[in-house]
Amino acid sequence: MLSGNPTAIERVGVVALTLSVVGTDDVVDVVVDLLAETEGRPVSEVMAELAVSAPDLLIDSLRIVEILTKVEERYGVCLPADPMIARSTRSVLNFAQAVVDTINSGGGA
């Protein structure tokens, strides 16, 4: 990249690097932000509820569809429709881990 313009290979490398460093905490933050937004609540309130309820915060099944779609779009992944993913949507932490696992396994959209 001597010219200052990244080549296609360099751009792909940046995307791959970005995806490889996504952690569970990053996805939890995104899910909590989206959950707060869909419920019309402050993020701090949702985070406080999460802190009280240990690592799990139950997510309403109707809201999870909206959040799932936004998370898939944000991270460029497609979560498989299987029982493990369905169970993971019952909590923010488990859902975030499923997203990270999908990213790390190359489950692109």
mmCIF file of N, CA, C and O in Angstrom:
data_model
loop_
_atom_site.group_PDB
_atom_site.id
_atom_site.type_symbol
_atom_site.label_atom_id
_atom_site.label_comp_id
_atom_site.label_asym_id
_atom_site.label_seq_id
_atom_site.Cartn_x
_atom_site.Cartn_y
_atom_site.Cartn_z
ATOM 1 N N MET A 1 0.832 -1.177 0.000
ATOM 2 C CA MET A 1 0.000 0.000 0.000
ATOM 3 C C MET A 1 0.882 1.248 0.000
ATOM 4 O O MET A 1 0.666 2.171 0.730
ATOM 5 N N LEU A 2 1.845 1.264 -0.865
ATOM 6 C CA LEU A 2 2.731 2.403 -0.950
ATOM 7 C C LEU A 2 2.053 3.625 -1.545
ATOM 8 O O LEU A 2 2.382 4.748 -1.209
ATOM 9 N N SER A 3 1.081 3.418 -2.422
ATOM 10 C CA SER A 3 0.419 4.541 -3.075
ATOM 11 C C SER A 3 -0.616 5.233 -2.191
ATOM 12 O O SER A 3 -1.130 6.267 -2.535
ATOM 13 N N GLY A 4 -0.939 4.628 -1.076
ATOM 14 C CA GLY A 4 -1.967 5.195 -0.211
ATOM 15 C C GLY A 4 -3.340 4.658 -0.511
ATOM 16 O O GLY A 4 -4.288 4.942 0.193
ATOM 17 N N ASN A 5 -3.489 3.890 -1.573
ATOM 18 C CA ASN A 5 -4.767 3.281 -1.938
ATOM 19 C C ASN A 5 -4.696 1.792 -1.657
ATOM 20 O O ASN A 5 -3.885 1.096 -2.262
ATOM 21 N N PRO A 6 -5.512 1.282 -0.752
ATOM 22 C CA PRO A 6 -5.445 -0.143 -0.435
ATOM 23 C C PRO A 6 -5.889 -0.998 -1.610
ATOM 24 O O PRO A 6 -6.801 -0.644 -2.352
ATOM 25 N N THR A 7 -5.190 -2.109 -1.794
ATOM 26 C CA THR A 7 -5.578 -3.053 -2.834
ATOM 27 C C THR A 7 -6.744 -3.888 -2.335
ATOM 28 O O THR A 7 -7.077 -3.868 -1.147
ATOM 29 N N ALA A 8 -7.371 -4.621 -3.259
ATOM 30 C CA ALA A 8 -8.500 -5.472 -2.877
ATOM 31 C C ALA A 8 -8.076 -6.481 -1.832
ATOM 32 O O ALA A 8 -8.811 -6.750 -0.881
ATOM 33 N N ILE A 9 -6.884 -7.037 -1.973
ATOM 34 C CA ILE A 9 -6.408 -8.034 -0.998
ATOM 35 C C ILE A 9 -6.245 -7.394 0.369
ATOM 36 O O ILE A 9 -6.623 -7.968 1.384
ATOM 37 N N GLU A 10 -5.718 -6.190 0.414
ATOM 38 C CA GLU A 10 -5.552 -5.506 1.696
ATOM 39 C C GLU A 10 -6.901 -5.198 2.328
ATOM 40 O O GLU A 10 -7.075 -5.336 3.534
ATOM 41 N N ARG A 11 -7.893 -4.788 1.528
ATOM 42 C CA ARG A 11 -9.229 -4.507 2.063
ATOM 43 C C ARG A 11 -9.858 -5.774 2.615
ATOM 44 O O ARG A 11 -10.454 -5.763 3.680
ATOM 45 N N VAL A 12 -9.730 -6.890 1.906
ATOM 46 C CA VAL A 12 -10.264 -8.165 2.390
ATOM 47 C C VAL A 12 -9.570 -8.550 3.679
ATOM 48 O O VAL A 12 -10.190 -9.012 4.623
ATOM 49 N N GLY A 13 -8.273 -8.332 3.750
ATOM 50 C CA GLY A 13 -7.529 -8.646 4.966
ATOM 51 C C GLY A 13 -8.013 -7.849 6.152
ATOM 52 O O GLY A 13 -8.122 -8.354 7.257
ATOM 53 N N VAL A 14 -8.344 -6.584 5.926
ATOM 54 C CA VAL A 14 -8.863 -5.740 7.007
ATOM 55 C C VAL A 14 -10.206 -6.264 7.473
ATOM 56 O O VAL A 14 -10.468 -6.355 8.674
ATOM 57 N N VAL A 15 -11.083 -6.642 6.556
ATOM 58 C CA VAL A 15 -12.388 -7.190 6.930
ATOM 59 C C VAL A 15 -12.200 -8.470 7.726
ATOM 60 O O VAL A 15 -12.805 -8.662 8.769
ATOM 61 N N ALA A 16 -11.334 -9.361 7.269
ATOM 62 C CA ALA A 16 -11.095 -10.618 7.977
ATOM 63 C C ALA A 16 -10.536 -10.350 9.364
ATOM 64 O O ALA A 16 -10.942 -10.976 10.336
ATOM 65 N N LEU A 17 -9.610 -9.400 9.459
ATOM 66 C CA LEU A 17 -9.039 -9.059 10.757
ATOM 67 C C LEU A 17 -10.110 -8.497 11.674
ATOM 68 O O LEU A 17 -10.188 -8.864 12.837
ATOM 69 N N THR A 18 -10.973 -7.631 11.140
ATOM 70 C CA THR A 18 -12.046 -7.049 11.941
ATOM 71 C C THR A 18 -12.958 -8.138 12.486
ATOM 72 O O THR A 18 -13.304 -8.138 13.661
ATOM 73 N N LEU A 19 -13.346 -9.080 11.636
ATOM 74 C CA LEU A 19 -14.229 -10.148 12.082
ATOM 75 C C LEU A 19 -13.562 -11.050 13.099
ATOM 76 O O LEU A 19 -14.200 -11.540 14.006
ATOM 77 N N SER A 20 -12.258 -11.260 12.968
ATOM 78 C CA SER A 20 -11.592 -12.199 13.852
ATOM 79 C C SER A 20 -11.397 -11.646 15.258
ATOM 80 O O SER A 20 -11.145 -12.405 16.174
ATOM 81 N N VAL A 21 -11.509 -10.335 15.442
ATOM 82 C CA VAL A 21 -11.292 -9.766 16.760
ATOM 83 C C VAL A 21 -12.588 -9.423 17.482
ATOM 84 O O VAL A 21 -12.563 -8.808 18.524
ATOM 85 N N VAL A 22 -13.725 -9.800 16.916
ATOM 86 C CA VAL A 22 -14.999 -9.559 17.576
ATOM 87 C C VAL A 22 -15.106 -10.517 18.757
ATOM 88 O O VAL A 22 -14.952 -11.722 18.609
ATOM 89 N N GLY A 23 -15.345 -9.959 19.926
ATOM 90 C CA GLY A 23 -15.471 -10.780 21.119
ATOM 91 C C GLY A 23 -16.895 -10.804 21.643
ATOM 92 O O GLY A 23 -17.741 -10.010 21.214
ATOM 93 N N THR A 24 -17.136 -11.698 22.559
ATOM 94 C CA THR A 24 -18.454 -11.839 23.144
ATOM 95 C C THR A 24 -18.926 -10.528 23.770
ATOM 96 O O THR A 24 -20.087 -10.136 23.600
ATOM 97 N N ASP A 25 -18.030 -9.835 24.456
ATOM 98 C CA ASP A 25 -18.415 -8.562 25.093
ATOM 99 C C ASP A 25 -18.862 -7.531 24.064
ATOM 100 O O ASP A 25 -19.792 -6.760 24.311
ATOM 101 N N ASP A 26 -18.190 -7.526 22.896
ATOM 102 C CA ASP A 26 -18.581 -6.598 21.826
ATOM 103 C C ASP A 26 -20.006 -6.872 21.370
ATOM 104 O O ASP A 26 -20.807 -5.954 21.191
ATOM 105 N N VAL A 27 -20.314 -8.152 21.172
ATOM 106 C CA VAL A 27 -21.647 -8.523 20.695
ATOM 107 C C VAL A 27 -22.681 -8.274 21.787
ATOM 108 O O VAL A 27 -23.789 -7.818 21.499
ATOM 109 N N VAL A 28 -22.340 -8.545 23.039
ATOM 110 C CA VAL A 28 -23.261 -8.252 24.152
ATOM 111 C C VAL A 28 -23.613 -6.768 24.137
ATOM 112 O O VAL A 28 -24.788 -6.406 24.261
ATOM 113 N N ASP A 29 -22.621 -5.907 23.950
ATOM 114 C CA ASP A 29 -22.882 -4.461 23.919
ATOM 115 C C ASP A 29 -23.856 -4.099 22.796
ATOM 116 O O ASP A 29 -24.783 -3.313 22.997
ATOM 117 N N VAL A 30 -23.649 -4.686 21.624
ATOM 118 C CA VAL A 30 -24.529 -4.414 20.488
ATOM 119 C C VAL A 30 -25.941 -4.912 20.781
ATOM 120 O O VAL A 30 -26.924 -4.214 20.550
ATOM 121 N N VAL A 31 -26.056 -6.130 21.321
ATOM 122 C CA VAL A 31 -27.372 -6.698 21.625
ATOM 123 C C VAL A 31 -28.082 -5.868 22.684
ATOM 124 O O VAL A 31 -29.278 -5.582 22.560
ATOM 125 N N VAL A 32 -27.359 -5.457 23.711
ATOM 126 C CA VAL A 32 -27.965 -4.633 24.761
ATOM 127 C C VAL A 32 -28.421 -3.300 24.177
ATOM 128 O O VAL A 32 -29.524 -2.831 24.482
ATOM 129 N N ASP A 33 -27.607 -2.690 23.317
ATOM 130 C CA ASP A 33 -28.010 -1.436 22.665
ATOM 131 C C ASP A 33 -29.290 -1.633 21.859
ATOM 132 O O ASP A 33 -30.222 -0.822 21.934
ATOM 133 N N LEU A 34 -29.331 -2.710 21.077
ATOM 134 C CA LEU A 34 -30.516 -2.983 20.262
ATOM 135 C C LEU A 34 -31.731 -3.304 21.118
ATOM 136 O O LEU A 34 -32.841 -2.870 20.820
ATOM 137 N N LEU A 35 -31.515 -4.064 22.187
ATOM 138 C CA LEU A 35 -32.607 -4.400 23.091
ATOM 139 C C LEU A 35 -33.166 -3.140 23.741
ATOM 140 O O LEU A 35 -34.394 -2.950 23.796
ATOM 141 N N ALA A 36 -32.289 -2.274 24.204
ATOM 142 C CA ALA A 36 -32.727 -1.012 24.811
ATOM 143 C C ALA A 36 -33.503 -0.173 23.796
ATOM 144 O O ALA A 36 -34.556 0.385 24.111
ATOM 145 N N GLU A 37 -32.995 -0.141 22.570
ATOM 146 C CA GLU A 37 -33.660 0.630 21.520
ATOM 147 C C GLU A 37 -35.057 0.084 21.217
ATOM 148 O O GLU A 37 -36.018 0.846 21.135
ATOM 149 N N THR A 38 -35.180 -1.238 21.072
ATOM 150 C CA THR A 38 -36.482 -1.820 20.730
ATOM 151 C C THR A 38 -37.482 -1.714 21.872
ATOM 152 O O THR A 38 -38.684 -1.689 21.630
ATOM 153 N N GLU A 39 -36.975 -1.665 23.105
ATOM 154 C CA GLU A 39 -37.872 -1.551 24.260
ATOM 155 C C GLU A 39 -38.080 -0.107 24.703
ATOM 156 O O GLU A 39 -38.840 0.145 25.639
ATOM 157 N N GLY A 40 -37.371 0.822 24.087
ATOM 158 C CA GLY A 40 -37.491 2.220 24.473
ATOM 159 C C GLY A 40 -36.980 2.483 25.878
ATOM 160 O O GLY A 40 -37.533 3.314 26.596
ATOM 161 N N ARG A 41 -35.922 1.768 26.255
ATOM 162 C CA ARG A 41 -35.338 1.914 27.597
ATOM 163 C C ARG A 41 -33.909 2.414 27.476
ATOM 164 O O ARG A 41 -33.249 2.181 26.463
ATOM 165 N N PRO A 42 -33.389 3.057 28.517
ATOM 166 C CA PRO A 42 -31.982 3.456 28.497
ATOM 167 C C PRO A 42 -31.073 2.224 28.552
ATOM 168 O O PRO A 42 -31.398 1.219 29.207
ATOM 169 N N VAL A 43 -29.932 2.318 27.872
ATOM 170 C CA VAL A 43 -28.960 1.231 27.875
ATOM 171 C C VAL A 43 -28.529 0.921 29.302
ATOM 172 O O VAL A 43 -28.383 -0.242 29.684
ATOM 173 N N SER A 44 -28.355 1.949 30.115
ATOM 174 C CA SER A 44 -27.907 1.745 31.493
ATOM 175 C C SER A 44 -28.892 0.883 32.285
ATOM 176 O O SER A 44 -28.489 0.056 33.114
ATOM 177 N N GLU A 45 -30.175 1.044 32.005
ATOM 178 C CA GLU A 45 -31.194 0.246 32.691
ATOM 179 C C GLU A 45 -31.105 -1.227 32.278
ATOM 180 O O GLU A 45 -31.194 -2.129 33.117
ATOM 181 N N VAL A 46 -30.914 -1.461 30.989
ATOM 182 C CA VAL A 46 -30.792 -2.840 30.505
ATOM 183 C C VAL A 46 -29.513 -3.466 31.056
ATOM 184 O O VAL A 46 -29.517 -4.620 31.489
ATOM 185 N N MET A 47 -28.414 -2.706 31.074
ATOM 186 C CA MET A 47 -27.149 -3.219 31.628
ATOM 187 C C MET A 47 -27.291 -3.526 33.113
ATOM 188 O O MET A 47 -26.773 -4.535 33.591
ATOM 189 N N ALA A 48 -28.001 -2.678 33.861
ATOM 190 C CA ALA A 48 -28.211 -2.918 35.287
ATOM 191 C C ALA A 48 -29.015 -4.191 35.499
ATOM 192 O O ALA A 48 -28.707 -4.999 36.386
ATOM 193 N N GLU A 49 -30.023 -4.402 34.660
ATOM 194 C CA GLU A 49 -30.820 -5.621 34.749
ATOM 195 C C GLU A 49 -29.970 -6.845 34.436
ATOM 196 O O GLU A 49 -30.082 -7.883 35.085
ATOM 197 N N LEU A 50 -29.099 -6.717 33.465
ATOM 198 C CA LEU A 50 -28.197 -7.807 33.095
ATOM 199 C C LEU A 50 -27.249 -8.131 34.244
ATOM 200 O O LEU A 50 -27.002 -9.296 34.550
ATOM 201 N N ALA A 51 -26.747 -7.098 34.916
ATOM 202 C CA ALA A 51 -25.834 -7.306 36.044
ATOM 203 C C ALA A 51 -26.522 -8.034 37.192
ATOM 204 O O ALA A 51 -25.924 -8.871 37.856
ATOM 205 N N VAL A 52 -27.795 -7.730 37.423
ATOM 206 C CA VAL A 52 -28.551 -8.350 38.513
ATOM 207 C C VAL A 52 -28.932 -9.795 38.186
ATOM 208 O O VAL A 52 -28.944 -10.657 39.041
ATOM 209 N N SER A 53 -29.218 -10.051 36.919
ATOM 210 C CA SER A 53 -29.697 -11.379 36.533
ATOM 211 C C SER A 53 -28.570 -12.320 36.127
ATOM 212 O O SER A 53 -28.790 -13.266 35.392
ATOM 213 N N ALA A 54 -27.355 -12.063 36.625
ATOM 214 C CA ALA A 54 -26.171 -12.858 36.276
ATOM 215 C C ALA A 54 -25.878 -12.655 34.793
ATOM 216 O O ALA A 54 -26.113 -11.581 34.277
ATOM 217 N N PRO A 55 -25.396 -13.663 34.101
ATOM 218 C CA PRO A 55 -25.026 -13.423 32.706
ATOM 219 C C PRO A 55 -26.206 -13.447 31.743
ATOM 220 O O PRO A 55 -26.048 -13.157 30.575
ATOM 221 N N ASP A 56 -27.374 -13.805 32.219
ATOM 222 C CA ASP A 56 -28.505 -13.975 31.324
ATOM 223 C C ASP A 56 -29.566 -12.904 31.527
ATOM 224 O O ASP A 56 -29.904 -12.537 32.639
ATOM 225 N N LEU A 57 -30.063 -12.406 30.425
ATOM 226 C CA LEU A 57 -31.193 -11.498 30.418
ATOM 227 C C LEU A 57 -32.146 -12.069 29.395
ATOM 228 O O LEU A 57 -31.821 -12.182 28.222
ATOM 229 N N LEU A 58 -33.287 -12.477 29.841
ATOM 230 C CA LEU A 58 -34.231 -13.092 28.916
ATOM 231 C C LEU A 58 -34.649 -12.098 27.843
ATOM 232 O O LEU A 58 -34.881 -10.934 28.121
ATOM 233 N N ILE A 59 -34.744 -12.589 26.626
ATOM 234 C CA ILE A 59 -35.119 -11.758 25.487
ATOM 235 C C ILE A 59 -36.453 -12.257 24.956
ATOM 236 O O ILE A 59 -36.605 -13.439 24.664
ATOM 237 N N ASP A 60 -37.398 -11.367 24.827
ATOM 238 C CA ASP A 60 -38.705 -11.687 24.283
ATOM 239 C C ASP A 60 -38.540 -12.256 22.872
ATOM 240 O O ASP A 60 -37.762 -11.748 22.064
ATOM 241 N N SER A 61 -39.296 -13.297 22.552
ATOM 242 C CA SER A 61 -39.134 -13.989 21.265
ATOM 243 C C SER A 61 -39.433 -13.100 20.063
ATOM 244 O O SER A 61 -38.830 -13.265 19.001
ATOM 245 N N LEU A 62 -40.336 -12.149 20.205
ATOM 246 C CA LEU A 62 -40.624 -11.243 19.098
ATOM 247 C C LEU A 62 -39.484 -10.253 18.879
ATOM 248 O O LEU A 62 -39.134 -9.926 17.748
ATOM 249 N N ARG A 63 -38.896 -9.789 19.968
ATOM 250 C CA ARG A 63 -37.780 -8.846 19.855
ATOM 251 C C ARG A 63 -36.529 -9.527 19.320
ATOM 252 O O ARG A 63 -35.727 -8.909 18.641
ATOM 253 N N ILE A 64 -36.355 -10.807 19.657
ATOM 254 C CA ILE A 64 -35.142 -11.486 19.218
ATOM 255 C C ILE A 64 -35.070 -11.566 17.706
ATOM 256 O O ILE A 64 -33.989 -11.491 17.127
ATOM 257 N N VAL A 65 -36.197 -11.691 17.039
ATOM 258 C CA VAL A 65 -36.187 -11.745 15.573
ATOM 259 C C VAL A 65 -35.624 -10.441 15.006
ATOM 260 O O VAL A 65 -34.771 -10.449 14.121
ATOM 261 N N GLU A 66 -36.088 -9.329 15.534
ATOM 262 C CA GLU A 66 -35.597 -8.024 15.084
ATOM 263 C C GLU A 66 -34.112 -7.860 15.412
ATOM 264 O O GLU A 66 -33.324 -7.427 14.573
ATOM 265 N N ILE A 67 -33.736 -8.217 16.621
ATOM 266 C CA ILE A 67 -32.340 -8.092 17.046
ATOM 267 C C ILE A 67 -31.452 -9.037 16.246
ATOM 268 O O ILE A 67 -30.367 -8.667 15.801
ATOM 269 N N LEU A 68 -31.926 -10.258 16.032
ATOM 270 C CA LEU A 68 -31.173 -11.246 15.260
ATOM 271 C C LEU A 68 -30.863 -10.706 13.865
ATOM 272 O O LEU A 68 -29.721 -10.774 13.392
ATOM 273 N N THR A 69 -31.853 -10.139 13.217
ATOM 274 C CA THR A 69 -31.666 -9.599 11.869
ATOM 275 C C THR A 69 -30.628 -8.478 11.873
ATOM 276 O O THR A 69 -29.741 -8.435 11.027
ATOM 277 N N LYS A 70 -30.726 -7.582 12.839
ATOM 278 C CA LYS A 70 -29.784 -6.463 12.910
ATOM 279 C C LYS A 70 -28.368 -6.934 13.226
ATOM 280 O O LYS A 70 -27.395 -6.405 12.685
ATOM 281 N N VAL A 71 -28.241 -7.927 14.105
ATOM 282 C CA VAL A 71 -26.918 -8.453 14.448
ATOM 283 C C VAL A 71 -26.306 -9.168 13.240
ATOM 284 O O VAL A 71 -25.121 -9.003 12.947
ATOM 285 N N GLU A 72 -27.115 -9.945 12.533
ATOM 286 C CA GLU A 72 -26.617 -10.624 11.330
ATOM 287 C C GLU A 72 -26.132 -9.599 10.303
ATOM 288 O O GLU A 72 -25.064 -9.775 9.705
ATOM 289 N N GLU A 73 -26.885 -8.528 10.111
ATOM 290 C CA GLU A 73 -26.489 -7.482 9.166
ATOM 291 C C GLU A 73 -25.213 -6.783 9.620
ATOM 292 O O GLU A 73 -24.307 -6.545 8.827
ATOM 293 N N ARG A 74 -25.134 -6.471 10.891
ATOM 294 C CA ARG A 74 -23.974 -5.739 11.414
ATOM 295 C C ARG A 74 -22.690 -6.534 11.274
ATOM 296 O O ARG A 74 -21.649 -6.003 10.914
ATOM 297 N N TYR A 75 -22.752 -7.837 11.590
ATOM 298 C CA TYR A 75 -21.541 -8.654 11.573
ATOM 299 C C TYR A 75 -21.372 -9.467 10.297
ATOM 300 O O TYR A 75 -20.382 -10.175 10.139
ATOM 301 N N GLY A 76 -22.322 -9.365 9.374
ATOM 302 C CA GLY A 76 -22.193 -10.085 8.114
ATOM 303 C C GLY A 76 -22.205 -11.594 8.268
ATOM 304 O O GLY A 76 -21.491 -12.305 7.576
ATOM 305 N N VAL A 77 -23.013 -12.071 9.195
ATOM 306 C CA VAL A 77 -23.120 -13.512 9.426
ATOM 307 C C VAL A 77 -24.559 -13.954 9.228
ATOM 308 O O VAL A 77 -25.478 -13.136 9.207
ATOM 309 N N CYS A 78 -24.716 -15.237 9.078
ATOM 310 C CA CYS A 78 -26.038 -15.832 8.988
ATOM 311 C C CYS A 78 -26.076 -16.968 10.002
ATOM 312 O O CYS A 78 -25.414 -17.989 9.821
ATOM 313 N N LEU A 79 -26.792 -16.742 11.082
ATOM 314 C CA LEU A 79 -26.867 -17.774 12.110
ATOM 315 C C LEU A 79 -27.749 -18.912 11.631
ATOM 316 O O LEU A 79 -28.851 -18.667 11.129
ATOM 317 N N PRO A 80 -27.271 -20.137 11.758
ATOM 318 C CA PRO A 80 -28.072 -21.273 11.294
ATOM 319 C C PRO A 80 -29.351 -21.431 12.111
ATOM 320 O O PRO A 80 -29.370 -21.139 13.301
ATOM 321 N N ALA A 81 -30.392 -21.876 11.448
ATOM 322 C CA ALA A 81 -31.672 -22.125 12.136
ATOM 323 C C ALA A 81 -31.627 -23.538 12.693
ATOM 324 O O ALA A 81 -32.076 -24.488 12.076
ATOM 325 N N ASP A 82 -31.032 -23.673 13.866
ATOM 326 C CA ASP A 82 -30.957 -24.985 14.493
ATOM 327 C C ASP A 82 -31.291 -24.862 15.978
ATOM 328 O O ASP A 82 -31.363 -23.757 16.513
ATOM 329 N N PRO A 83 -31.506 -25.992 16.655
ATOM 330 C CA PRO A 83 -31.911 -25.946 18.067
ATOM 331 C C PRO A 83 -30.916 -25.223 18.974
ATOM 332 O O PRO A 83 -31.313 -24.539 19.912
ATOM 333 N N MET A 84 -29.613 -25.353 18.709
ATOM 334 C CA MET A 84 -28.622 -24.693 19.552
ATOM 335 C C MET A 84 -28.768 -23.170 19.476
ATOM 336 O O MET A 84 -28.747 -22.482 20.497
ATOM 337 N N ILE A 85 -28.931 -22.653 18.275
ATOM 338 C CA ILE A 85 -29.104 -21.197 18.118
ATOM 339 C C ILE A 85 -30.413 -20.757 18.763
ATOM 340 O O ILE A 85 -30.474 -19.733 19.442
ATOM 341 N N ALA A 86 -31.463 -21.532 18.580
ATOM 342 C CA ALA A 86 -32.754 -21.191 19.193
ATOM 343 C C ALA A 86 -32.621 -21.107 20.714
ATOM 344 O O ALA A 86 -33.134 -20.169 21.334
ATOM 345 N N ARG A 87 -31.919 -22.056 21.316
ATOM 346 C CA ARG A 87 -31.711 -22.021 22.778
ATOM 347 C C ARG A 87 -30.851 -20.829 23.183
ATOM 348 O O ARG A 87 -31.062 -20.230 24.227
ATOM 349 N N SER A 88 -29.886 -20.471 22.332
ATOM 350 C CA SER A 88 -28.971 -19.377 22.677
ATOM 351 C C SER A 88 -29.695 -18.032 22.739
ATOM 352 O O SER A 88 -29.249 -17.125 23.432
ATOM 353 N N THR A 89 -30.811 -17.903 22.028
ATOM 354 C CA THR A 89 -31.515 -16.617 22.012
ATOM 355 C C THR A 89 -32.270 -16.351 23.305
ATOM 356 O O THR A 89 -32.857 -15.288 23.463
ATOM 357 N N ARG A 90 -32.236 -17.287 24.216
ATOM 358 C CA ARG A 90 -32.922 -17.081 25.496
ATOM 359 C C ARG A 90 -32.153 -16.151 26.418
ATOM 360 O O ARG A 90 -32.690 -15.712 27.429
ATOM 361 N N SER A 91 -30.891 -15.887 26.100
ATOM 362 C CA SER A 91 -30.122 -14.965 26.931
ATOM 363 C C SER A 91 -29.163 -14.157 26.076
ATOM 364 O O SER A 91 -28.721 -14.613 25.017
ATOM 365 N N VAL A 92 -28.841 -12.982 26.535
ATOM 366 C CA VAL A 92 -27.942 -12.100 25.810
ATOM 367 C C VAL A 92 -26.559 -12.731 25.692
ATOM 368 O O VAL A 92 -25.967 -12.766 24.614
ATOM 369 N N LEU A 93 -26.034 -13.245 26.784
ATOM 370 C CA LEU A 93 -24.683 -13.796 26.774
ATOM 371 C C LEU A 93 -24.578 -15.018 25.854
ATOM 372 O O LEU A 93 -23.649 -15.118 25.051
ATOM 373 N N ASN A 94 -25.524 -15.928 25.953
ATOM 374 C CA ASN A 94 -25.478 -17.120 25.098
ATOM 375 C C ASN A 94 -25.652 -16.755 23.628
ATOM 376 O O ASN A 94 -25.007 -17.331 22.752
ATOM 377 N N PHE A 95 -26.514 -15.795 23.356
ATOM 378 C CA PHE A 95 -26.715 -15.346 21.985
ATOM 379 C C PHE A 95 -25.440 -14.711 21.444
ATOM 380 O O PHE A 95 -25.010 -15.003 20.324
ATOM 381 N N ALA A 96 -24.810 -13.853 22.249
ATOM 382 C CA ALA A 96 -23.566 -13.207 21.830
ATOM 383 C C ALA A 96 -22.489 -14.251 21.535
ATOM 384 O O ALA A 96 -21.760 -14.143 20.545
ATOM 385 N N GLN A 97 -22.404 -15.269 22.373
ATOM 386 C CA GLN A 97 -21.412 -16.320 22.147
ATOM 387 C C GLN A 97 -21.705 -17.080 20.859
ATOM 388 O O GLN A 97 -20.797 -17.431 20.113
ATOM 389 N N ALA A 98 -22.976 -17.329 20.565
ATOM 390 C CA ALA A 98 -23.352 -18.009 19.319
ATOM 391 C C ALA A 98 -22.952 -17.169 18.104
ATOM 392 O O ALA A 98 -22.487 -17.715 17.095
ATOM 393 N N VAL A 99 -23.110 -15.849 18.195
ATOM 394 C CA VAL A 99 -22.707 -14.965 17.105
ATOM 395 C C VAL A 99 -21.195 -15.035 16.910
ATOM 396 O O VAL A 99 -20.699 -15.198 15.789
ATOM 397 N N VAL A 100 -20.443 -14.943 17.999
ATOM 398 C CA VAL A 100 -18.976 -15.014 17.919
ATOM 399 C C VAL A 100 -18.536 -16.364 17.360
ATOM 400 O O VAL A 100 -17.651 -16.430 16.497
ATOM 401 N N ASP A 101 -19.164 -17.438 17.815
ATOM 402 C CA ASP A 101 -18.819 -18.775 17.301
ATOM 403 C C ASP A 101 -19.078 -18.858 15.801
ATOM 404 O O ASP A 101 -18.294 -19.453 15.059
ATOM 405 N N THR A 102 -20.187 -18.274 15.355
ATOM 406 C CA THR A 102 -20.526 -18.291 13.928
ATOM 407 C C THR A 102 -19.505 -17.479 13.137
ATOM 408 O O THR A 102 -19.049 -17.904 12.067
ATOM 409 N N ILE A 103 -19.111 -16.322 13.654
ATOM 410 C CA ILE A 103 -18.090 -15.500 12.995
ATOM 411 C C ILE A 103 -16.786 -16.283 12.895
ATOM 412 O O ILE A 103 -16.162 -16.358 11.823
ATOM 413 N N ASN A 104 -16.381 -16.895 13.994
ATOM 414 C CA ASN A 104 -15.109 -17.611 14.020
ATOM 415 C C ASN A 104 -15.112 -18.861 13.151
ATOM 416 O O ASN A 104 -14.053 -19.300 12.707
ATOM 417 N N SER A 105 -16.286 -19.416 12.886
ATOM 418 C CA SER A 105 -16.357 -20.596 12.030
ATOM 419 C C SER A 105 -16.524 -20.228 10.558
ATOM 420 O O SER A 105 -16.651 -21.086 9.699
ATOM 421 N N GLY A 106 -16.529 -18.911 10.289
ATOM 422 C CA GLY A 106 -16.643 -18.444 8.903
ATOM 423 C C GLY A 106 -18.061 -18.456 8.375
ATOM 424 O O GLY A 106 -18.268 -18.535 7.186
ATOM 425 N N GLY A 107 -19.050 -18.340 9.264
ATOM 426 C CA GLY A 107 -20.450 -18.375 8.856
ATOM 427 C C GLY A 107 -20.931 -17.072 8.289
ATOM 428 O O GLY A 107 -21.835 -16.459 8.834
ATOM 429 N N GLY A 108 -20.335 -16.627 7.209
ATOM 430 C CA GLY A 108 -20.715 -15.371 6.591
ATOM 431 C C GLY A 108 -22.106 -15.428 5.989
ATOM 432 O O GLY A 108 -22.634 -16.483 5.702
ATOM 433 N N ALA A 109 -22.665 -14.245 5.813
ATOM 434 C CA ALA A 109 -24.026 -14.145 5.237
ATOM 435 C C ALA A 109 -24.016 -14.404 3.748
ATOM 436 O O ALA A 109 -23.082 -14.202 3.072
#
